[in-house]
XYZ file of C-alpha atoms in Angstrom:
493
model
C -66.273 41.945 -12.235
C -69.406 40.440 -13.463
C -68.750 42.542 -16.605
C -65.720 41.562 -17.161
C -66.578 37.535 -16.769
C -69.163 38.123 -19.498
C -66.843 39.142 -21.733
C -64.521 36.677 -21.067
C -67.397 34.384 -21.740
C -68.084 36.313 -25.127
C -64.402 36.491 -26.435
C -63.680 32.605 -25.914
C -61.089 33.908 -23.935
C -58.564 30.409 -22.843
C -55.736 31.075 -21.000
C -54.095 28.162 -20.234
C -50.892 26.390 -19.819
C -49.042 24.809 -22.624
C -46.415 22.597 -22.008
C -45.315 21.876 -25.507
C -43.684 24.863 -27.230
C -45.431 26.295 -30.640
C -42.513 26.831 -33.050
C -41.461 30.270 -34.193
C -42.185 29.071 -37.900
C -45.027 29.201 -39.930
C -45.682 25.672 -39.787
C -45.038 25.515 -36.155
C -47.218 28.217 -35.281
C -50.381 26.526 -36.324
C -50.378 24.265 -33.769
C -49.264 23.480 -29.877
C -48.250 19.676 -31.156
C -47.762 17.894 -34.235
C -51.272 16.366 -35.276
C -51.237 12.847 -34.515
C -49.418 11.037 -37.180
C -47.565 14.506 -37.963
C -50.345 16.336 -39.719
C -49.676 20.384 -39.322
C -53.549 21.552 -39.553
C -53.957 24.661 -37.845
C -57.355 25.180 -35.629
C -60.449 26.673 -37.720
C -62.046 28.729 -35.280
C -58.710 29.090 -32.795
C -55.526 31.258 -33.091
C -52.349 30.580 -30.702
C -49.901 32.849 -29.959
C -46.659 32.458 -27.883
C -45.859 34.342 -24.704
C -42.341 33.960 -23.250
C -42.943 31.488 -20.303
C -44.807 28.740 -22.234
C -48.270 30.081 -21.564
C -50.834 30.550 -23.941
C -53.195 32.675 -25.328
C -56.197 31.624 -27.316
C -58.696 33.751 -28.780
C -61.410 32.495 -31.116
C -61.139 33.710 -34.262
C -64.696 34.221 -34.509
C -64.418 36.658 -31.349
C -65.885 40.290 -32.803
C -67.663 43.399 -30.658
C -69.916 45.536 -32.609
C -69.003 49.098 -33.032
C -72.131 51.282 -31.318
C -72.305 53.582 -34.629
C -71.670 51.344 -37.548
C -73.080 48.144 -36.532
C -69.843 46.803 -38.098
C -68.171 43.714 -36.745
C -64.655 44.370 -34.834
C -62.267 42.102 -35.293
C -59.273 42.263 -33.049
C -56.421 40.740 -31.839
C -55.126 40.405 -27.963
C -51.768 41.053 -27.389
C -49.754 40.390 -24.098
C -47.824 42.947 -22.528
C -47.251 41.870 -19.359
C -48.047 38.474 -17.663
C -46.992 36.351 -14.679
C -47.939 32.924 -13.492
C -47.412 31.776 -9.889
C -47.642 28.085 -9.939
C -51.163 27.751 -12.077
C -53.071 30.444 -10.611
C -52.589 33.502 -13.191
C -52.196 37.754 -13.261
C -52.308 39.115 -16.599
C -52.555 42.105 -18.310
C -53.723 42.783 -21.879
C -53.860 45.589 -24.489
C -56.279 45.880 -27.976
C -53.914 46.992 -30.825
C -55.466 47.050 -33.909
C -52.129 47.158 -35.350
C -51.076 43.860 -34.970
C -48.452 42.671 -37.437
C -50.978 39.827 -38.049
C -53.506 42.512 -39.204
C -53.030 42.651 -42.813
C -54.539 46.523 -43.324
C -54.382 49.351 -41.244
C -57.897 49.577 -39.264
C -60.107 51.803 -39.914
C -61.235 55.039 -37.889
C -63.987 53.292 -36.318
C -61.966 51.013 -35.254
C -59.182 52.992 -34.074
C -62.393 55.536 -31.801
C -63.782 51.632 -30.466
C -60.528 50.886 -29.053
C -59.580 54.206 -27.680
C -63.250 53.520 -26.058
C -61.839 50.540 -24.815
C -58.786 51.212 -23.248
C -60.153 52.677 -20.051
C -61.706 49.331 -18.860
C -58.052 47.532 -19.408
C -57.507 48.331 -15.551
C -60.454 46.209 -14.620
C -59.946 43.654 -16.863
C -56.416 43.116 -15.375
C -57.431 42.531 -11.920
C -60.609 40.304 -13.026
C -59.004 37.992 -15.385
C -57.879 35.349 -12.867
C -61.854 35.256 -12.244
C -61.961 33.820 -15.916
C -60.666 30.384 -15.211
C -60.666 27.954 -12.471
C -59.330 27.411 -9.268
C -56.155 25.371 -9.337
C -55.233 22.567 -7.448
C -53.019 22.512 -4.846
C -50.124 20.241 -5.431
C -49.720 16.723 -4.066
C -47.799 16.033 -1.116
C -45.891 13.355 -2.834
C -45.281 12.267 -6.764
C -47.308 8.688 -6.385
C -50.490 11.098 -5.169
C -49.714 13.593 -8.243
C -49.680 10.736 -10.517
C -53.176 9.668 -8.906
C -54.396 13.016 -9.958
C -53.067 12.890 -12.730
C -54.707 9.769 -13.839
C -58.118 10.782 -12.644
C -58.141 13.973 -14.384
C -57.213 12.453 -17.435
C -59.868 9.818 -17.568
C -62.648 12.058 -16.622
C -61.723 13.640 -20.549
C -64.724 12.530 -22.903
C -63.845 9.216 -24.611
C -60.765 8.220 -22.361
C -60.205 4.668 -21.129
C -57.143 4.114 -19.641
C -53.928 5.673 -18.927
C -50.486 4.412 -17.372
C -47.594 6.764 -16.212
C -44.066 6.303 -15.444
C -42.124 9.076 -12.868
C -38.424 8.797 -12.818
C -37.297 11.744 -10.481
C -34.018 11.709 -8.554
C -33.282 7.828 -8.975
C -36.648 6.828 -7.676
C -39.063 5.328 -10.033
C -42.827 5.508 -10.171
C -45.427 3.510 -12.027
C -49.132 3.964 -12.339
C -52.011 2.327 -14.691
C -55.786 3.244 -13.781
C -58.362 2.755 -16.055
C -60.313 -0.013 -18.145
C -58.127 -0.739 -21.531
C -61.767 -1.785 -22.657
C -64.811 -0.038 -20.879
C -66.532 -2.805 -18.676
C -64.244 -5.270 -19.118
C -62.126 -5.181 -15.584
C -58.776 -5.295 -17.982
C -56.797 -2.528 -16.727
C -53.181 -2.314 -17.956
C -50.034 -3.226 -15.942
C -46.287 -3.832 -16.691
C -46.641 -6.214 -19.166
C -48.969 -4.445 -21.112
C -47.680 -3.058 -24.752
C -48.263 0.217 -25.960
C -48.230 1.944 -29.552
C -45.663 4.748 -28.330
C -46.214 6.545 -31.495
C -43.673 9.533 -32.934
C -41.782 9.288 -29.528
C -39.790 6.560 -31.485
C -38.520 9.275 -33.466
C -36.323 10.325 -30.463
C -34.644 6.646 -30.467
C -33.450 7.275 -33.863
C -32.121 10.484 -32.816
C -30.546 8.739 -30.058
C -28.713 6.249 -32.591
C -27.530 8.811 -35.428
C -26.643 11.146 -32.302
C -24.317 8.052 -31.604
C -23.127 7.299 -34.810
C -21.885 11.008 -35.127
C -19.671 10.395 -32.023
C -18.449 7.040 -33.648
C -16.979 9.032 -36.912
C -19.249 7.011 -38.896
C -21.530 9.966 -39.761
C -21.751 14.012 -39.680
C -24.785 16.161 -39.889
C -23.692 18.057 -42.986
C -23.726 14.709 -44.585
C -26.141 15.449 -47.473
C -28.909 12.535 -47.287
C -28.230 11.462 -50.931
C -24.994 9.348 -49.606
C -26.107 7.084 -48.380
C -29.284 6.619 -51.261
C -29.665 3.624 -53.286
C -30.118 5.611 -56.151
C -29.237 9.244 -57.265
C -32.250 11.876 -56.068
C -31.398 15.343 -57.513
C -34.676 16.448 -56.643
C -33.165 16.171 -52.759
C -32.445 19.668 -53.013
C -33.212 23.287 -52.527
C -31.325 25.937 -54.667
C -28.335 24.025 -55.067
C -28.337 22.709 -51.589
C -28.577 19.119 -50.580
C -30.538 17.912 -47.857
C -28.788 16.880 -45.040
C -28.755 14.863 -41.992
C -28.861 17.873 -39.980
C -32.487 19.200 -41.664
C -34.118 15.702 -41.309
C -33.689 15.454 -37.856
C -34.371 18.599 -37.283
C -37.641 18.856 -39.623
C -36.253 21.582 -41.162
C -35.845 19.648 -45.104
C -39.529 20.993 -46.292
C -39.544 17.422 -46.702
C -43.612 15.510 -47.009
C -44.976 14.449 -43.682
C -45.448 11.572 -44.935
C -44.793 8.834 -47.919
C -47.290 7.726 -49.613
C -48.500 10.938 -50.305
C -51.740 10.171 -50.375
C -51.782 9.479 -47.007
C -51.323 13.201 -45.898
C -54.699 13.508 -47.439
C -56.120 10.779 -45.569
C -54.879 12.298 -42.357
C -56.279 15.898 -43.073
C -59.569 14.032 -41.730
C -57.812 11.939 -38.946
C -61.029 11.425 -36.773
C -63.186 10.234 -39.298
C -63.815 6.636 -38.451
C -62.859 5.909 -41.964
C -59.372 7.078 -41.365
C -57.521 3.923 -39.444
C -58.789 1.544 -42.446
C -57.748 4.467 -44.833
C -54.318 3.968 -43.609
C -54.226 0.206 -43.562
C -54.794 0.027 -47.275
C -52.043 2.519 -48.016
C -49.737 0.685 -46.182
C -51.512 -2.661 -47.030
C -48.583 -3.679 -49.502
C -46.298 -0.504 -49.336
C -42.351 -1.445 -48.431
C -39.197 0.016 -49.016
C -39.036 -0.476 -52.510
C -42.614 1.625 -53.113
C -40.457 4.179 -50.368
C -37.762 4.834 -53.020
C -40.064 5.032 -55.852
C -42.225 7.953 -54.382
C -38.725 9.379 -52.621
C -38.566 10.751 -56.696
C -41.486 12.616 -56.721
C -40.749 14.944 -53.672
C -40.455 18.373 -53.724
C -38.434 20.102 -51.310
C -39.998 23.792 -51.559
C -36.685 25.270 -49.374
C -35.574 27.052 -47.499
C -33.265 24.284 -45.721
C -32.722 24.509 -42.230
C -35.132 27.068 -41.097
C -38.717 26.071 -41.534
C -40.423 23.785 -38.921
C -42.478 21.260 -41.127
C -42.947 18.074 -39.815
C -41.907 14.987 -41.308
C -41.948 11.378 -40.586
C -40.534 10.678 -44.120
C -37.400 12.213 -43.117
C -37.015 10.264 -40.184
C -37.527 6.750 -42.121
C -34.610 8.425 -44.003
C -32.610 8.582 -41.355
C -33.704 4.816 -39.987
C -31.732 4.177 -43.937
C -29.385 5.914 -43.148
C -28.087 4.318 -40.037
C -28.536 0.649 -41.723
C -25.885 2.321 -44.557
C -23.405 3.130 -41.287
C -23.589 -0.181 -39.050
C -24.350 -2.557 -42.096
C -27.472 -4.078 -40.280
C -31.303 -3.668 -40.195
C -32.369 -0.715 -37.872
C -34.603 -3.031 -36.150
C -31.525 -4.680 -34.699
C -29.142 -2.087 -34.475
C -32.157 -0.611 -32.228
C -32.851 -3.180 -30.180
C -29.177 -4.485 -29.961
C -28.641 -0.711 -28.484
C -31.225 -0.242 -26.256
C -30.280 -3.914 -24.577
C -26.599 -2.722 -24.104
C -27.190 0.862 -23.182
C -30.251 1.018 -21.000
C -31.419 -2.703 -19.960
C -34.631 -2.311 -22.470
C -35.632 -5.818 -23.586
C -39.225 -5.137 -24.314
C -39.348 -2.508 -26.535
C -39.983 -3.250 -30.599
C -41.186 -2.511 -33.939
C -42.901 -5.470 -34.483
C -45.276 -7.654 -32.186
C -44.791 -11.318 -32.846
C -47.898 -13.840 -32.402
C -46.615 -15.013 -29.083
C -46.733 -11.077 -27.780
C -50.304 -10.312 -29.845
C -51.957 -10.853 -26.740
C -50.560 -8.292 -24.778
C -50.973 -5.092 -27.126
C -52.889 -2.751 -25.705
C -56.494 -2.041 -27.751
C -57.191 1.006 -28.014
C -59.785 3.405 -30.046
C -59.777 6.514 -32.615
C -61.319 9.758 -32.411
C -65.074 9.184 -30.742
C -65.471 5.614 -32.400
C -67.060 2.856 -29.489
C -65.472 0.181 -31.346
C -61.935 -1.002 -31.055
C -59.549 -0.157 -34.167
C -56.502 -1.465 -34.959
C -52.862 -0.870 -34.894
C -50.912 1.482 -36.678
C -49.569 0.094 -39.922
C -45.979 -0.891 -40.295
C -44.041 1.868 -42.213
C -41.486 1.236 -44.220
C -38.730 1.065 -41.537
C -41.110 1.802 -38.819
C -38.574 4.116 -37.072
C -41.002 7.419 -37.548
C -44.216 5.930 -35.344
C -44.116 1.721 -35.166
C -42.220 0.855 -31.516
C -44.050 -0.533 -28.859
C -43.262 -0.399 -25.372
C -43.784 -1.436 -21.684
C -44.037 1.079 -18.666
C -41.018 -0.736 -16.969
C -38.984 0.035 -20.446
C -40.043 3.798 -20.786
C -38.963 4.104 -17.015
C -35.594 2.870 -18.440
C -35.796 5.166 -21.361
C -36.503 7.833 -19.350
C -33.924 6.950 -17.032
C -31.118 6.684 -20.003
C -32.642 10.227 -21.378
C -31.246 11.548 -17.504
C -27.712 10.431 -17.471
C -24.616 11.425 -18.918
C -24.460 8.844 -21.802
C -22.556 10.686 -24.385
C -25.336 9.744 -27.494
C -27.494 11.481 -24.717
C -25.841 14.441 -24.541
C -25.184 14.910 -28.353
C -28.518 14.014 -29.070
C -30.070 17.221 -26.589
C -27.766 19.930 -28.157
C -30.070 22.063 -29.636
C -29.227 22.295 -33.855
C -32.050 25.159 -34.485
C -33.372 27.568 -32.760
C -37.045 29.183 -33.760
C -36.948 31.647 -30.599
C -35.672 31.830 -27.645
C -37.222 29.546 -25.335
C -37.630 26.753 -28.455
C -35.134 24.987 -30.206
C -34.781 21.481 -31.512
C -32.333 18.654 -31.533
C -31.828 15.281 -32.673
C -35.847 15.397 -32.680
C -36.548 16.328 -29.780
C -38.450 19.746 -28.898
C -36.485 21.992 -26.909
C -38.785 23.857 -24.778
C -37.898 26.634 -22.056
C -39.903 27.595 -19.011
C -40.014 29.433 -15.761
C -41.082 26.505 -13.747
C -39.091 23.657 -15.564
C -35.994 25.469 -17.088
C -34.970 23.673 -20.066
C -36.611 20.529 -21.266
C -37.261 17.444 -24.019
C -40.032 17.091 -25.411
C -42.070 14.834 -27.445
C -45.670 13.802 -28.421
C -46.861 10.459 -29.623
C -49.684 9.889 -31.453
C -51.336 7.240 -33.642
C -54.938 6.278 -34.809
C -55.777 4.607 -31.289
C -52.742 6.219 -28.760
C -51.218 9.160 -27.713
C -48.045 9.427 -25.583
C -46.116 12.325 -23.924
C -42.234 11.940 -22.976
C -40.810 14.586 -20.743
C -37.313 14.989 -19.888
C -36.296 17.922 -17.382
C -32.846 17.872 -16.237
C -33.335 20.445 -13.644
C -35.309 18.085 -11.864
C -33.916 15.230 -12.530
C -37.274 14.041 -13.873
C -38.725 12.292 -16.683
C -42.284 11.311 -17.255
C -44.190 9.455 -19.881
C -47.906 9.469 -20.003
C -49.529 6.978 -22.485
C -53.720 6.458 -23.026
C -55.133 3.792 -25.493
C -57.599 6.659 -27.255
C -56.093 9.424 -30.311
C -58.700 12.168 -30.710
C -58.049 16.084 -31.584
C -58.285 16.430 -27.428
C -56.470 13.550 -26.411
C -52.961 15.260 -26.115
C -54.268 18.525 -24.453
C -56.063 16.480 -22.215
C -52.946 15.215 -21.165
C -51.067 18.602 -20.933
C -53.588 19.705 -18.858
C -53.576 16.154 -16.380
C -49.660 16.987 -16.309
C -49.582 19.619 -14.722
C -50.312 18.039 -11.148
C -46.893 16.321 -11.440
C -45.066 19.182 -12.705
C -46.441 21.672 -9.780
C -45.877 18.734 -7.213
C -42.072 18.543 -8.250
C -41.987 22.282 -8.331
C -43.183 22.728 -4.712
C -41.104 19.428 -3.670
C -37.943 21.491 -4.921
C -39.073 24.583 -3.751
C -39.271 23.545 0.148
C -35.955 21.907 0.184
């Protein structure tokens, strides 16, 4: 055992829940969530790969043994060949190949006589890897106390603040803020308080083009170019438009974002230069500069299979529905959620009366306050802000049998079998919460989850006024006393 632990200890070894699916694409594989602001920049020193039931299993790259005769580093790869998690505690079992398809040369024969070596102490290392990670929690009697736990795990994360979370499960609604939006201040958050819900507004224009498709007004093989002020025949791959269907789906190879200089500034996102980086790029940057740099993309193909993330595409698609309903998305938006779901307090832009209620919040491990995310173009890929009361409504519309709803979940690609995606949302599969929506907020001083699991009847979003590179695992992690309290409420029924 205590030879085992040390290598654990020596191999990085992480196994640990991930609640957000990594794509079956090249782009998707790099990372467990799109990078704040939708930057794909896979992990220097860290590799994922996916197991079946969500899990997974990270292994630094760096990780090497030393081969007795040759003093030459060996690199290897784990694979999974068996595994099984029983709430959070976890049995696994493991095998070396130094044949894995992500090996790009055959090994050599030392390396092939260190892994036969190997091989006998798999047994033990089966039996001894639960002793590699923690304890887990049991789960709360009750969702109010998982959201407590929640909460405090969350803000005990380096850097954290505040958080508030909304629980819609069964009918019943829960609400929870805990924190300090500014440390030492005695200003927690509360109900009134607005929040910078980040790329989960990309699943509200989902929601409306999911709508218009049910109107007749538009179909996803509607190739993006009409409904374009002007003719783009670089909108195309081989002779193949760009459709509706491969912008919501980021499938259209399409920039992550416009100006592209801005996906350079974002490469660095938590350098404390970065939020005033992005100010000046959008400092005088409108629609019109939009369709002026909408000419120099280059869609690299193939349509409709790679994941590649792009808020471009869904500013497109903001367009796009202001082409169907004749109107300016910020009112079609807020006209809709009004009608459909009783959300009155949810916007892409604050007015001066409202100033005073948006939450401050700060970037990567900067002490001082930043500022907000800059209005985009149409603002539908990362500008609305929110209250807690309104994403409990959200949520709540996400769980009911609204037909937009329901069009907007069907899943329109599939990467593998437990991921697919849909009218933006992420399509996720798991043992414990069947199949689920989700998506991941994030800009230079907030990051937001939304959950939506039908076979629970439960939603959840989770909000905290900090964006870091840990801020959304942190989260993932705090999440998981909800999800094993609703799992053990079910199971005792």
């Amino acid at each position: 055992m205590q030879i085992f632990q040390s290598c654990c200890s020596f191999l990085s070894l992480n196994v640990k829940t991930k609640n957000e699916y990594v794509g079956a694409s090249r782009h998707a594989r790099q990372k467990s969530r799109p990078h704040p602001l939708a930057i794909q920049r896979a992990p220097s020193t860290v590799r994922h790969f996916r197991r079946m039931d969500g899990a997974r299993l990270s292994v630094a790259s760096h990780a090497r043994l030393n081969d007795g005769q040759t003093g030459q580093p060996l690199l290897f790869v784990m694979q999974m060949s068996h595994y099984m998690e029983e709430r959070r505690g976890t049995f696994a079992k493991f095998f070396l190949s130094p044949l894995h398809p992500l090996c790009e040369n055959a090994p050599p024969s030392w390396m092939v006589r260190m892994m036969t070596k190997l091989a006998a102490s798999i047994t033990v290392m089966t039996l001894a890897l639960a002793a590699c990670k923690p304890a887990a929690t049991a789960p709360a009697h009750d969702i109010p106390a998982a959201m407590r736990q929640t909460a405090t795990t969350l803000l005990q994360s380096t850097l954290l603040h505040a958080t508030s979370i909304a629980v819609v499960y069964r009918g019943e609604e829960f609400m929870l803020h805990q924190g300090e939006l500014e440390t030492g201040k005695a200003n927690p958050p509360n109900d009134t308080t607005l929040y910078e819900i980040g790329s989960v507004s990309k699943t509200f224009a989902g929601l409306l083009l999911a709508n218009a498709v049910l109107d007749g007004k538009a179909a996803l093989d509607d190739p993006i170019q009409k409904y374009l002020p002007d003719a783009y025949p670089n909108l195309q791959w081989q002779g193949q438009p760009v459709r509706l269907r491969h912008l919501i789906t980021h499938t259209s190879t399409m920039p992550g974002m416009l100006p592209l200089q801005v996906n350079s500034i974002l490469k660095d996102f938590t350098a404390h230069a970065t939020p005033a980086k992005l100010n000046a790029a959008y400092a005088s940057y409108g629609q019109q500069q939009f369709w002026q740099d909408l000419h120099t993309v280059s869609i690299t193909g193939p349509l409709g299979k790679d994941y590649a993330y792009s808020s471009a595409g869904t500013e497109l698609i903001a367009h796009t529905l202001e082409k169907i309903y004749g109107m300016p998305y910020e009112v079609l938006l807020t006209q809709f959620l009004a009608r459909e779901a009783g959300m009155r307090d949810t916007r892409l832009r604050i007015t001066a009366t409202d100033a005073g209620r948006l939450a401050p919040g700060y970037h990567s491990d900067n002490p001082v306050v930043t500022t907000p995310m800059p209005q985009l173009p149409w603002g539908a890929a990362g500008n609305l802000k929110s209250t807690m009361p309104d994403m409990a409504k959200y949520l709540r519309l996400q769980l009911s049998a609204h037909p937009a709803v329901i069009e907007s979940h069907q899943p329109l690609v599939r990467f593998q079998d437990d991921f697919s995606i849909g009218y933006f949302w992420n399509i996720g599969s798991t043992s414990q919460l069947g199949t689920h929506y989700v998506h991941h907020g994030g800009v230079p001083r907030a990051q937001s989850y939304a959950w939506v699991v039908p076979k629970y009847q439960l939603g959840v979003f989770i909000i905290t006024n900090q964006s870091g590179d840990a801020t959304a695992g942190a989260m993932e992690s705090a999440l998981a006393h909800i999800f094993d309290t609703v799992a053990s409420l079910e199971s005792a029924k």
